[in-house]
Short mmCIF file of C-alpha atoms and ligand atoms in Angstrom, two decimals:
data_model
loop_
_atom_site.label_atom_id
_atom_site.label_comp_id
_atom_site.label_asym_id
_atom_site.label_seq_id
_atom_site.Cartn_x
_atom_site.Cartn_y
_atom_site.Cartn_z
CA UNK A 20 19.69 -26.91 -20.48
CA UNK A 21 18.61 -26.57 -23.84
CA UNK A 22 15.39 -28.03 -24.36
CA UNK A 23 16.26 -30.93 -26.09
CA UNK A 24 18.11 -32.35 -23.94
CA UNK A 25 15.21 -31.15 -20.72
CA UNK A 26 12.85 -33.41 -23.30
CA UNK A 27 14.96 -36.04 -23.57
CA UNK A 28 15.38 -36.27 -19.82
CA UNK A 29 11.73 -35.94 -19.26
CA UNK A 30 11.19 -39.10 -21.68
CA UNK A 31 14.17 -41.01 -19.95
CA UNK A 32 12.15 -39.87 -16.04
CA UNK A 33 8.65 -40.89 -18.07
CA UNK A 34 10.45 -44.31 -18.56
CA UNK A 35 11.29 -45.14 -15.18
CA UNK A 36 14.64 -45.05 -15.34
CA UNK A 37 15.40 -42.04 -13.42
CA UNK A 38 13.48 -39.99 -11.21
CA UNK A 39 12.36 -36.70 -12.75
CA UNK A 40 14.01 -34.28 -10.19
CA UNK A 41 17.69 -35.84 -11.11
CA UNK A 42 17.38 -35.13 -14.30
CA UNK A 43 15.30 -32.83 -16.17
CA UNK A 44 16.65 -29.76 -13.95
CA UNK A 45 16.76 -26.76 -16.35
CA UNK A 46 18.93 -24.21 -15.29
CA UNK A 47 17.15 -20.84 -14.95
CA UNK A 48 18.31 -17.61 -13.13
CA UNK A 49 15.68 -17.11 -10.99
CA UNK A 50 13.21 -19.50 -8.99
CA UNK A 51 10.55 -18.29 -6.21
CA UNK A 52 8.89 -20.83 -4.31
CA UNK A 53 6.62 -21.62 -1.40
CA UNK A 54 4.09 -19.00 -2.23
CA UNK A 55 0.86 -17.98 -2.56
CA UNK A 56 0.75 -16.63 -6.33
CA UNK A 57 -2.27 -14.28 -7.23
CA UNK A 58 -1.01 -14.25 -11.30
CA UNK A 59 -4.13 -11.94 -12.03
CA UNK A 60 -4.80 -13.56 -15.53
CA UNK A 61 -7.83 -14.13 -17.04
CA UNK A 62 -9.14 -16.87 -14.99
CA UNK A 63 -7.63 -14.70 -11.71
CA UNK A 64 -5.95 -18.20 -11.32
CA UNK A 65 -4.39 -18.53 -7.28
CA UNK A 66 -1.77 -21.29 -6.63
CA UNK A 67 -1.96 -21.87 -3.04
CA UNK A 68 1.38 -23.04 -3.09
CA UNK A 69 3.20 -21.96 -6.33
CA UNK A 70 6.17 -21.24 -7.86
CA UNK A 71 7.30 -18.77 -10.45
CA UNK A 72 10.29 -19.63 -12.72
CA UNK A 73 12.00 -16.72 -14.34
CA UNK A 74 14.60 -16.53 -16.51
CA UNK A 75 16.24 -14.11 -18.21
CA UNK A 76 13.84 -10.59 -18.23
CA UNK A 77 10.63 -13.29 -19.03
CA UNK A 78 8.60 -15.42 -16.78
CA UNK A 79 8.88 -19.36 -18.14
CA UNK A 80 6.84 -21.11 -15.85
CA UNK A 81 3.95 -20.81 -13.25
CA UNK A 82 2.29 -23.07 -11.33
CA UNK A 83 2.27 -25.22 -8.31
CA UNK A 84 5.67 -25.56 -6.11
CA UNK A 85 6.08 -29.15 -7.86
CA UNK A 86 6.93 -27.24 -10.81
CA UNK A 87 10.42 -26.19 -9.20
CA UNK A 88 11.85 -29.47 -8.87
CA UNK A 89 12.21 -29.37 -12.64
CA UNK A 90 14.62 -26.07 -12.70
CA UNK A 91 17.61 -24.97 -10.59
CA UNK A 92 18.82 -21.61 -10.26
CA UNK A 93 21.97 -20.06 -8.27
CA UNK A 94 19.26 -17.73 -6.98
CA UNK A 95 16.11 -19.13 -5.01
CA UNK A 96 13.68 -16.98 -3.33
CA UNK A 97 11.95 -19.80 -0.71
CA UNK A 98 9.04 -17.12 0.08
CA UNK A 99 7.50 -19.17 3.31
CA UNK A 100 3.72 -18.86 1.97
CA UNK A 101 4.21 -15.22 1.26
CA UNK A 102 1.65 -13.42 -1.42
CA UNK A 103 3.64 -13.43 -4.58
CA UNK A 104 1.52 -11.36 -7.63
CA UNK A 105 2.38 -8.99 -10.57
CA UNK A 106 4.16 -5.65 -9.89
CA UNK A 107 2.08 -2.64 -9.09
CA UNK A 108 1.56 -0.31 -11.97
CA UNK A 109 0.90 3.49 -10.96
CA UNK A 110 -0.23 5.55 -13.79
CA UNK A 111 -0.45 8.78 -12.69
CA UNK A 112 2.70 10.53 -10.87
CA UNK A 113 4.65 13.55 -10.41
CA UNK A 114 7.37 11.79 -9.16
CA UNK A 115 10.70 14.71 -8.62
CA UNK A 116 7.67 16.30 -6.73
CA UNK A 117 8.91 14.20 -3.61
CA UNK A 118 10.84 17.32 -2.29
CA UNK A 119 7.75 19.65 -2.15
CA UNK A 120 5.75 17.09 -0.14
CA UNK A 121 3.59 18.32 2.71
CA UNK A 122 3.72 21.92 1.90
CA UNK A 123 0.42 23.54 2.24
CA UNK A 124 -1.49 20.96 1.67
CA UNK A 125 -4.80 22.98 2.60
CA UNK A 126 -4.50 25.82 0.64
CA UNK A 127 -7.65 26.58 -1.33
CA UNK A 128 -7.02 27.06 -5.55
CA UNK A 129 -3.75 25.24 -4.51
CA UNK A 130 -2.36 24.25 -8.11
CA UNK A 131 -2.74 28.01 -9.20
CA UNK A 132 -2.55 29.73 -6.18
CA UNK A 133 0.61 27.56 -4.85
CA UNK A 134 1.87 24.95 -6.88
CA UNK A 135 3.06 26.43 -9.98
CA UNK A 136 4.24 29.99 -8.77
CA UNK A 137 6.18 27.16 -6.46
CA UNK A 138 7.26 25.68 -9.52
CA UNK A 139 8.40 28.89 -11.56
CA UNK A 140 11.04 29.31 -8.32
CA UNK A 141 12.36 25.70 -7.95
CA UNK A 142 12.37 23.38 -10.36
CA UNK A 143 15.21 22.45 -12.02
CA UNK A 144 17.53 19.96 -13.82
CA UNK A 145 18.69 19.34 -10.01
CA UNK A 146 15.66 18.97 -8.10
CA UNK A 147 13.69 16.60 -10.74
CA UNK A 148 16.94 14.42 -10.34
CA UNK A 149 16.80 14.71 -6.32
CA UNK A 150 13.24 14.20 -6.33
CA UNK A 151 12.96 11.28 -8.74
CA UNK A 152 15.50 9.01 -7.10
CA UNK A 153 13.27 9.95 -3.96
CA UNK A 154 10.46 8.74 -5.36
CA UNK A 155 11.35 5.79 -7.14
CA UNK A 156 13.03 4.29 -3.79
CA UNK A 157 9.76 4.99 -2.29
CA UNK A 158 7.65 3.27 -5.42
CA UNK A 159 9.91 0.19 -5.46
CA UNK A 160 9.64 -0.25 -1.66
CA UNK A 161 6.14 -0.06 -2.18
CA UNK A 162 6.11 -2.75 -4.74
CA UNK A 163 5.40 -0.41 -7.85
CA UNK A 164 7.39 -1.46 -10.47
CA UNK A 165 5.82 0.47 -13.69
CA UNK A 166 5.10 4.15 -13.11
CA UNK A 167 3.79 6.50 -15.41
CA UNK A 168 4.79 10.20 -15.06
CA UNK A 169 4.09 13.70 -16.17
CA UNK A 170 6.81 16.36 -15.75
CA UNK A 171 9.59 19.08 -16.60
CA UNK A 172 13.29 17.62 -17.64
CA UNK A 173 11.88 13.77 -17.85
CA UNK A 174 15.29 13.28 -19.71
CA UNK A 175 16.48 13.37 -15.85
CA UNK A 176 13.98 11.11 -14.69
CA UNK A 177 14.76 8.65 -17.28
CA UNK A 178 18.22 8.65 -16.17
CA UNK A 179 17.16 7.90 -12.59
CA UNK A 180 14.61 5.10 -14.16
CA UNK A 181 17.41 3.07 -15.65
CA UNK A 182 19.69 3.36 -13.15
CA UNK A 183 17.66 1.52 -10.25
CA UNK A 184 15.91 -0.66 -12.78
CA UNK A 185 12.30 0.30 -12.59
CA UNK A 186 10.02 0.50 -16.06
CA UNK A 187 8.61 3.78 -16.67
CA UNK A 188 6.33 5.80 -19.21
CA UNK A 189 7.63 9.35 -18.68
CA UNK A 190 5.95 12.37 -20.49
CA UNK A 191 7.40 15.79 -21.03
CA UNK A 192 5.04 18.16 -19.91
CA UNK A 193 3.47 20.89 -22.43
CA UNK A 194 1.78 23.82 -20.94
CA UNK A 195 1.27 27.36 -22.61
CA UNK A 196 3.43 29.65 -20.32
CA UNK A 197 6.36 29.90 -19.55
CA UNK A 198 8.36 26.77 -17.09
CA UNK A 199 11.75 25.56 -16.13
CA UNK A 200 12.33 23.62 -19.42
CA UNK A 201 10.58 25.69 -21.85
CA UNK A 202 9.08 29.42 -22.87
CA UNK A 203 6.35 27.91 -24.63
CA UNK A 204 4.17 25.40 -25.53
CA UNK A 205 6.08 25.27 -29.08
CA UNK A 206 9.40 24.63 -26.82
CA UNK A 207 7.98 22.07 -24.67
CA UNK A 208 6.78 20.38 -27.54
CA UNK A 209 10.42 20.53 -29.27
CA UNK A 210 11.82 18.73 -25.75
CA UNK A 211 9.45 16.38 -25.79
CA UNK A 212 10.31 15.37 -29.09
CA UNK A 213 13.86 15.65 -28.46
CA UNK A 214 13.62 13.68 -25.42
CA UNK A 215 11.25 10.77 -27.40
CA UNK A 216 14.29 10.80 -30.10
CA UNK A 217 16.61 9.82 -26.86
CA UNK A 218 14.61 7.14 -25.32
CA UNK A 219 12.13 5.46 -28.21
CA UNK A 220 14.26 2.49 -28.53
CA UNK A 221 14.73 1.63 -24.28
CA UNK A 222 13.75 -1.54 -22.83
CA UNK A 223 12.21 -0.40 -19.95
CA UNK A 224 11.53 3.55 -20.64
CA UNK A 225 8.41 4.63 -22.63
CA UNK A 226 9.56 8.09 -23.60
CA UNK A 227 5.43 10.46 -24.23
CA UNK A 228 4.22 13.50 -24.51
CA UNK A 229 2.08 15.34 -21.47
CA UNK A 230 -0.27 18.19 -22.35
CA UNK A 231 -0.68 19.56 -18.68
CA UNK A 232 -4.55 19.61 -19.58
CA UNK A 233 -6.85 20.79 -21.83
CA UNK A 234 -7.30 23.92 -20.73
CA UNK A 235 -3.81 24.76 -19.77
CA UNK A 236 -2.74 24.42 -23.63
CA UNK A 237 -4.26 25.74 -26.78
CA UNK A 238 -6.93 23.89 -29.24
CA UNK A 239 -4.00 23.98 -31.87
CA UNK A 240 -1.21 22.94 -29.14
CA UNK A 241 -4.04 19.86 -28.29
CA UNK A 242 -4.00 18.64 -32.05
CA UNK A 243 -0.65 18.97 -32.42
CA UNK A 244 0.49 16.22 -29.85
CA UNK A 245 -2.19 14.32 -31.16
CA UNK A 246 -1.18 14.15 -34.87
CA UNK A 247 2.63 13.52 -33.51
CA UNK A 248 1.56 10.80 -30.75
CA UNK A 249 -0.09 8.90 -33.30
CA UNK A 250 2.88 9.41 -36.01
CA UNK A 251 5.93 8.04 -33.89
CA UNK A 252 3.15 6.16 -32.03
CA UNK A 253 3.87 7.54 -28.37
CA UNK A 254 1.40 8.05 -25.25
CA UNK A 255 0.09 10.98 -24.50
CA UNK A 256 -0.95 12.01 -20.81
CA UNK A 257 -2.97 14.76 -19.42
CA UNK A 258 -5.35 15.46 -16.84
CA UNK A 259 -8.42 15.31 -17.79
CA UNK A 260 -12.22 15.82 -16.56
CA UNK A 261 -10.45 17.11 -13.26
CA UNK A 262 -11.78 20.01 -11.85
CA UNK A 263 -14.77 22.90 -12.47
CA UNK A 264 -12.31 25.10 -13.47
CA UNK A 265 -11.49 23.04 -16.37
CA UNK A 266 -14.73 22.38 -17.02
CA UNK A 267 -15.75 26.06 -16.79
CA UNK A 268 -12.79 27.23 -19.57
CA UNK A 269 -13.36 24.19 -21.99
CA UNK A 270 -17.05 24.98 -22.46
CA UNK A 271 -16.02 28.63 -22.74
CA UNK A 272 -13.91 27.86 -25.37
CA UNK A 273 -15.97 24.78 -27.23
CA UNK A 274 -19.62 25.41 -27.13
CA UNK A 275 -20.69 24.02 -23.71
CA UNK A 276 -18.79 20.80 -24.10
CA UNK A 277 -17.55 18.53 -21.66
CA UNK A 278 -13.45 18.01 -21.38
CA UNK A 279 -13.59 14.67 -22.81
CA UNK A 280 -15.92 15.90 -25.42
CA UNK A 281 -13.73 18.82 -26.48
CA UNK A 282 -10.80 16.67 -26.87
CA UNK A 283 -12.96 14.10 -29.18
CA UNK A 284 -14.55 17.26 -30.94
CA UNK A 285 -10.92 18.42 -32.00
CA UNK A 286 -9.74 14.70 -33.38
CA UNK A 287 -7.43 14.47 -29.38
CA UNK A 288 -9.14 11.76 -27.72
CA UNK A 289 -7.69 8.40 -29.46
CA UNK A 290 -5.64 5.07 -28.06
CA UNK A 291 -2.74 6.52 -27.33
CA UNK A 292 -4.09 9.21 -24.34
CA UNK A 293 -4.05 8.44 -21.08
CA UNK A 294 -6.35 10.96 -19.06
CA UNK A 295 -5.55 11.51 -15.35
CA UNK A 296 -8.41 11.73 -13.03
CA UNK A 297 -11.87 11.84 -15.28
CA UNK A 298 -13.81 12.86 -12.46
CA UNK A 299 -16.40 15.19 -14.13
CA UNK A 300 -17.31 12.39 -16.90
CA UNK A 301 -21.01 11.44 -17.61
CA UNK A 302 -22.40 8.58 -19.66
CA UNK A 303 -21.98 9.85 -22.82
CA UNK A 304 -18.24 10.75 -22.26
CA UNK A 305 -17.91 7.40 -21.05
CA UNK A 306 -18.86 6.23 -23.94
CA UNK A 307 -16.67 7.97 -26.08
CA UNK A 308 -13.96 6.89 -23.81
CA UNK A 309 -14.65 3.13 -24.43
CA UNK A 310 -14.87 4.16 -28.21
CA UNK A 311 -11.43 5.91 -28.16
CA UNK A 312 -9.77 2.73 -26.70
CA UNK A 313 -7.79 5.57 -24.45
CA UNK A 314 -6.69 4.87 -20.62
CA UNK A 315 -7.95 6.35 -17.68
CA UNK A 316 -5.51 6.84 -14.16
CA UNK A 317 -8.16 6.60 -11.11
CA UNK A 318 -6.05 8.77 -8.32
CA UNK A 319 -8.71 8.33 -5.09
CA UNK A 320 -6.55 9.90 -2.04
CA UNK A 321 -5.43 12.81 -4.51
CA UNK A 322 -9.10 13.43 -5.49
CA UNK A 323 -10.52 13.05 -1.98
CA UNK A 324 -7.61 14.64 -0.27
CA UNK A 325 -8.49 17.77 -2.34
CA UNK A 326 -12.29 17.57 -2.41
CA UNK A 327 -12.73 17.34 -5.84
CA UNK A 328 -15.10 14.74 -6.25
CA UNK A 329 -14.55 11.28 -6.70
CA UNK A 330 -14.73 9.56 -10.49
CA UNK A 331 -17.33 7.06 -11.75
CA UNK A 332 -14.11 4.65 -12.10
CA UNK A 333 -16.38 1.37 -10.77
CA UNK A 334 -18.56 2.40 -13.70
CA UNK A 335 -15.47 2.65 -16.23
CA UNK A 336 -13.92 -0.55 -15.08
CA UNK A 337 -17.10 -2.39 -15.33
CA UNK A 338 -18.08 -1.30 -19.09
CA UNK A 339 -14.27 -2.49 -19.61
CA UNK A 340 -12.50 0.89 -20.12
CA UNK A 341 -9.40 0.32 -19.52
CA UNK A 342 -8.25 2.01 -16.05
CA UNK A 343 -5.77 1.34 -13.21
CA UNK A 344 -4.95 3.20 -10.13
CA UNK A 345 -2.74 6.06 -9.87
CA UNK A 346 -1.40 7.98 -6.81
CA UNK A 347 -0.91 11.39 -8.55
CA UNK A 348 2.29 13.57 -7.39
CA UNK A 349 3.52 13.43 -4.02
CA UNK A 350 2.03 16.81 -2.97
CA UNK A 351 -1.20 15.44 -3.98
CA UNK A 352 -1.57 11.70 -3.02
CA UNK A 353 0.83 12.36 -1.09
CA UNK A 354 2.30 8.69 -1.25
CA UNK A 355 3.69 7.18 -4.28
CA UNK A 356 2.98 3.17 -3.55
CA UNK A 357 -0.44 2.29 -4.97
CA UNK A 358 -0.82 -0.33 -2.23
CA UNK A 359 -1.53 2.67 -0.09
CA UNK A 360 -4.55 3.72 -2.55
CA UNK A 361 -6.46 -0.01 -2.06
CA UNK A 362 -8.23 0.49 0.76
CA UNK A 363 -9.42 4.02 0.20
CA UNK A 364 -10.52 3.03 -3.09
CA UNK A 365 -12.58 0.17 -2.24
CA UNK A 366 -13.95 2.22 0.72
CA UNK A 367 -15.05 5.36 -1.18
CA UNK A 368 -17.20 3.16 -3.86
CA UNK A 369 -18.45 1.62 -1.74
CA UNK A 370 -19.54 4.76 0.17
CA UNK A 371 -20.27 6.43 -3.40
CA UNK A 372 -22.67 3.78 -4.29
CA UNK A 373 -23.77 2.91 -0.84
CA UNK A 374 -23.53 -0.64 -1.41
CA UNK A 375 -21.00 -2.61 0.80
CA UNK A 376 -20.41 -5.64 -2.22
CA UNK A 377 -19.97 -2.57 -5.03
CA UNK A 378 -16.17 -3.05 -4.88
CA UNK A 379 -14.82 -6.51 -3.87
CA UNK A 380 -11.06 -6.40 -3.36
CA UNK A 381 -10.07 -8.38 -6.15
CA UNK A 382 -11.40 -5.42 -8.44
CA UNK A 383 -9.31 -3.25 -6.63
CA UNK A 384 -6.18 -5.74 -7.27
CA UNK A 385 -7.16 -5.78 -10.97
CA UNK A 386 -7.39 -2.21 -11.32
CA UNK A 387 -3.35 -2.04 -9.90
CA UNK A 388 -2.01 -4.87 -12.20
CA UNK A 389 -3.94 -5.83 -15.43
CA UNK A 390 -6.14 -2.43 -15.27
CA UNK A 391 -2.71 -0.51 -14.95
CA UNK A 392 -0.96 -2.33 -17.71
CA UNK A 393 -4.24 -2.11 -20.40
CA UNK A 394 -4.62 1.41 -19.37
CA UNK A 395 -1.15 1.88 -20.30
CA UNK A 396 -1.17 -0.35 -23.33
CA UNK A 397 1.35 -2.80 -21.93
CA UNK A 398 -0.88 -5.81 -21.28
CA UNK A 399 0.73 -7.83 -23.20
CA UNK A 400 4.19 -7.09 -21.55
CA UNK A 401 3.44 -6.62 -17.71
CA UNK A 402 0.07 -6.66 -15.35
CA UNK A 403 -0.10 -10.97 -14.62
CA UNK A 404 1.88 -13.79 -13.79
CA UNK A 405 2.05 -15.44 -16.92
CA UNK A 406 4.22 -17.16 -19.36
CA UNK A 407 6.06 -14.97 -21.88
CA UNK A 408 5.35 -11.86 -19.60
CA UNK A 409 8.40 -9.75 -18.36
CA UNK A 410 9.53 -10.70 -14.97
CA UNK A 411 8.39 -8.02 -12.89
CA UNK A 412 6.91 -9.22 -9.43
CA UNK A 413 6.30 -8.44 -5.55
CA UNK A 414 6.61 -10.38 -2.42
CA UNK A 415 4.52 -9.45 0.10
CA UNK A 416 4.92 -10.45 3.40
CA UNK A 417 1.96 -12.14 4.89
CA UNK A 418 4.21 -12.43 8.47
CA UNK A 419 3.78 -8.65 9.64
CA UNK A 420 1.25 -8.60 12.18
CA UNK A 421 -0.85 -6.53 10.36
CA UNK A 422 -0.93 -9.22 7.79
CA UNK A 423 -2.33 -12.50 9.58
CA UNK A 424 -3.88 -14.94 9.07
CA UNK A 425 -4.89 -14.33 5.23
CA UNK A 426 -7.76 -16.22 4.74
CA UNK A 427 -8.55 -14.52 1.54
CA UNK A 428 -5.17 -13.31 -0.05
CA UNK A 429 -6.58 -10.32 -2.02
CA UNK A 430 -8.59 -9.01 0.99
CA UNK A 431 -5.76 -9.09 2.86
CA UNK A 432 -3.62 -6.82 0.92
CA UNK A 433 -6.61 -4.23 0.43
CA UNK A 434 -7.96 -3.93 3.95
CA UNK A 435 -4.94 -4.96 6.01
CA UNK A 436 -1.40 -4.65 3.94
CA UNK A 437 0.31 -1.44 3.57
CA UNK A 438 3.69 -0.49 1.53
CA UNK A 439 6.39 -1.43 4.02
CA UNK A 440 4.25 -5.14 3.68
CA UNK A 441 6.54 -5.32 0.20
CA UNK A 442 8.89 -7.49 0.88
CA UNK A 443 11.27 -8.41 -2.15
CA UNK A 444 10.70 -6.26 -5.89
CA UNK A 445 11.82 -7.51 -8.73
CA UNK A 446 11.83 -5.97 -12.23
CA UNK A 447 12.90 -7.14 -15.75
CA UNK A 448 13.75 -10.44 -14.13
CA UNK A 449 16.08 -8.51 -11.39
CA UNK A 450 15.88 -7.99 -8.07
CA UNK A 451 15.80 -4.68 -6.68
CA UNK A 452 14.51 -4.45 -3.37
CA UNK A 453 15.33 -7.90 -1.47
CA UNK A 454 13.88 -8.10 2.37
CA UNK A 455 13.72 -3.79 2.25
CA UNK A 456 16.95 -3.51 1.22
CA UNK A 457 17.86 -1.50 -2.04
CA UNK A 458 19.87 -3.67 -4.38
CA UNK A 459 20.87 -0.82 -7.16
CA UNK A 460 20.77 2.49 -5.79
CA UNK A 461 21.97 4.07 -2.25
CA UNK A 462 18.99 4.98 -0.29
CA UNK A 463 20.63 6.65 2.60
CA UNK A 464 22.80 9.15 0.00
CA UNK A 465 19.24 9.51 -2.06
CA UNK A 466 17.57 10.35 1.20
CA UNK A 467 20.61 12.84 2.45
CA UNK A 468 20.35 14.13 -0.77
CA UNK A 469 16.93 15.08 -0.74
CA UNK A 470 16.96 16.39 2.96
CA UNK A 471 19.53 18.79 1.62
CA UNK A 472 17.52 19.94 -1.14
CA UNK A 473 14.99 20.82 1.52
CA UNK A 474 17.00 23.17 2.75
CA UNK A 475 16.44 25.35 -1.07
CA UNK A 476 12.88 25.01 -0.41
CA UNK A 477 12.95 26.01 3.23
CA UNK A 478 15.02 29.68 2.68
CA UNK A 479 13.21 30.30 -0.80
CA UNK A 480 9.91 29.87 -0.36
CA UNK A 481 9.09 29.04 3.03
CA UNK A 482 10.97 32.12 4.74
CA UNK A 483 10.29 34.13 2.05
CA UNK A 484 6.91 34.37 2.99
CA UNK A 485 6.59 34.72 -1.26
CA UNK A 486 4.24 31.84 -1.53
CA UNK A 487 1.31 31.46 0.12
CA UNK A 488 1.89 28.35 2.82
ZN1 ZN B 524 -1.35 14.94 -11.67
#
């Protein structure tokens, strides 16, 4: 109905001649009701028992369920009191890395000693494809609908991202030896570029560069992306204050500085970085951080899973740098939903700062939707419930019996809830996931697909006894 004629109705209702819910029924495509929205604006405003209209790839309305008598829609989602909120953002993933999951997790030095001689063997244009549709099933049964990921052919993983419908910053990685895409830094810079050419003007795909790290790429290599980033106005993501080895080569090679010092000291460390992990940061690197308007991914189960300390991220988040949570790569984290990060995230601050009220759960909740989106720069498209904001939302079931009662909704889904609580996804305004099921890809061929690739991994490095397991 074009809105005209919905005001014209309204002032025919307001008259008395009609009742309101015969009449000024705009037609919209989607409308979910009978829930309990957390919209994670400003205020943190709660509607007990809301409604969210969406039409087209926007959200037009939010508010109480009264609201939905003025739309109809071919498509109603009746939710039954379910938690209804924004769509998790996770800004720090591997994701093709699906098919090395749970090998050798223990293994001392693992990136070096494992992980990349792992690499140099498997991956290819096949295995990021396998490994990304993996993943992304996984995220969107999760309730991630935004990921943000650092890897070899992301030309592949874009492919994957638009077919199932997910939203996705994807950065070509840039490291100084050789890897499957690229002899060089020089090349991997070249595919990036190539691959930003491809995807700069996609809806849902965010097309970036990815420095490994700091010290896995020259000072020049460093300034490069930096000077390009800012030209064609792209992300840039790298780990970043991660481990002592980092820490150790970077003040080698600068003077005694920090990481995040380095990276200011050579004109790197601007809006358009996102740095994964920031562990070994101190108060004056914080600072510059806040300065540099950059992002920051917080990855808790990949840092504590691999004992590398945990990040001041409580202390970020509360002098407003702008951070979200990430799960890192599936042979890190080693799960890809960020619903699976809450608890341990809340728990370990709390721990950190031995102080039981240091991280309430609806910091936690922040730090997934609007902390995630800022950190990414896309506040202003995703990360709330709000009018004008693309349509990309969870359900989460609050009838699991892990789930009841909910006396305090955002409690609930960071001490009690866990991914397979996710009940419907929707992205862009379309539903994806509805009650578990995948709507736009094949999850059993995905999964058979990936089980085969297992097999590669199995007789090549596994038997090979080549790698260390
Ligand atoms: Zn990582």
């Amino acid at each position: 109905m074009s809105l005209k004629r919905t005001l014209l109705a309204t002032a025919i209702a307001g008259l008395g001649l009609l009742p309101l819910s015969s009449v000024a029924n705009e037609k919209v495509d989607l409308i979910i009701t009978d829930a309990m929205v957390l919209t994670m604006n400003q205020d943190k405003t709660v509607y007990e028992n809301g409604t969210v209209i969406v039409d087209g790839n926007k959200i037009v309305a939010v508010g109480d369920s009264s609201l939905a008598k003025q739309y109809s829609s071919d498509t109603v989602l009746d939710v039954d009191g379910d938690i209804v909120m924004p769509g998790l953002i996770n800004t720090h993933t591997h994701v093709s890395m699906t098919v090395f999951r749970s090998l050798a997790d223990d293994v001392p030095d693992r990136l070096h000693r494992y992980i990349f001689p792992l690499e140099a063997k498997l991956v290819s244009r096949d295995m990021v494809r396998i490994g990304a549709n993996l993943g992304n099933v996984e995220m969107v049964k999760g309730g991630v609908t935004t990921y943000a990921d650092m890897y070899y052919f992301e030309d592949e993983v874009a492919k994957t991202v638009d077919k199932i419908g997910m939203r996705a910053v994807l950065g070509e990685t840039v490291i100084k030896f050789p890897v499957a895409d690229a002899a060089n830094a020089e090349e991997g810079i070249q595919y990036a570029l190539n691959f930003i050419e491809q995807y700069k003007d996609h809806s849902r795909i965010t097309p970036a560069f990815a420095p490994h790290a700091p010290y896995t790429n020259t000072t020049e290599t460093l300034q490069k992306i930096a000077k390009l980033s800012l030209e064609k106005d792209v992300p840039v993501m790298i780990h970043l204050a991660e481990s002592h080895r980092e820490q150790e080569k970077i003040a080698e090679r600068s003077d005694g500085l920090s990481p995040v010092k380095y990276m200011d000291s050579i004109g790197a460390l601007n809006k358009n970085l996102v740095g994964a992990h920031m562990i070994l940061v101190d108060d004056e690197d914080i600072e510059l951080v806040k300065k540099s308007q950059m992002g920051v991914a917080h990855n808790m189960s990949a840092n504590i899973k691999s004992a590398k300390g945990v990040s001041p991220a409580l202390k970020m988040y509360d002098q407003d740098v702008r951070i979200g949570l990430g799960t890192d790569g599936p042979m890190s984290g080693n799960t890809l939903s960020t619903i699976d990060e809450f608890n341990q995230v809340a728990k370990v601050h709390k721990l950190v700062n031995q102080d039981r009220a240091a991280m309430p759960p609806i910091k936690v909740i922040d730090m997934a939707t609007m902390g995630a989106a800022k950190a990414l720069h896309m506040e202003d498209k995703v990360g709330s419930l709000e009018v004008g904001k693309l349509a990309d939302i969870i359900v989460i079931d609050t009838k699991a019996p892990n789930m009841v009662p909910v006396y305090n909704p955002y409690s609930a889904l960071v001490y009690s809830a866990n991914s397979a609580n996710v009940r419907h996804t929707i992205v862009d305004g379309k539903i994806l996931m509805k009650d578990r099921n995948m709507l736009t890809v094949d999850e059993d061929a995905i999964r058979k697909e990936a089980l085969e690739f297992t097999k590669v991994v199995r007789s090549t490095v596994i038997e090979s006894g080549e790698v260390v397991q």
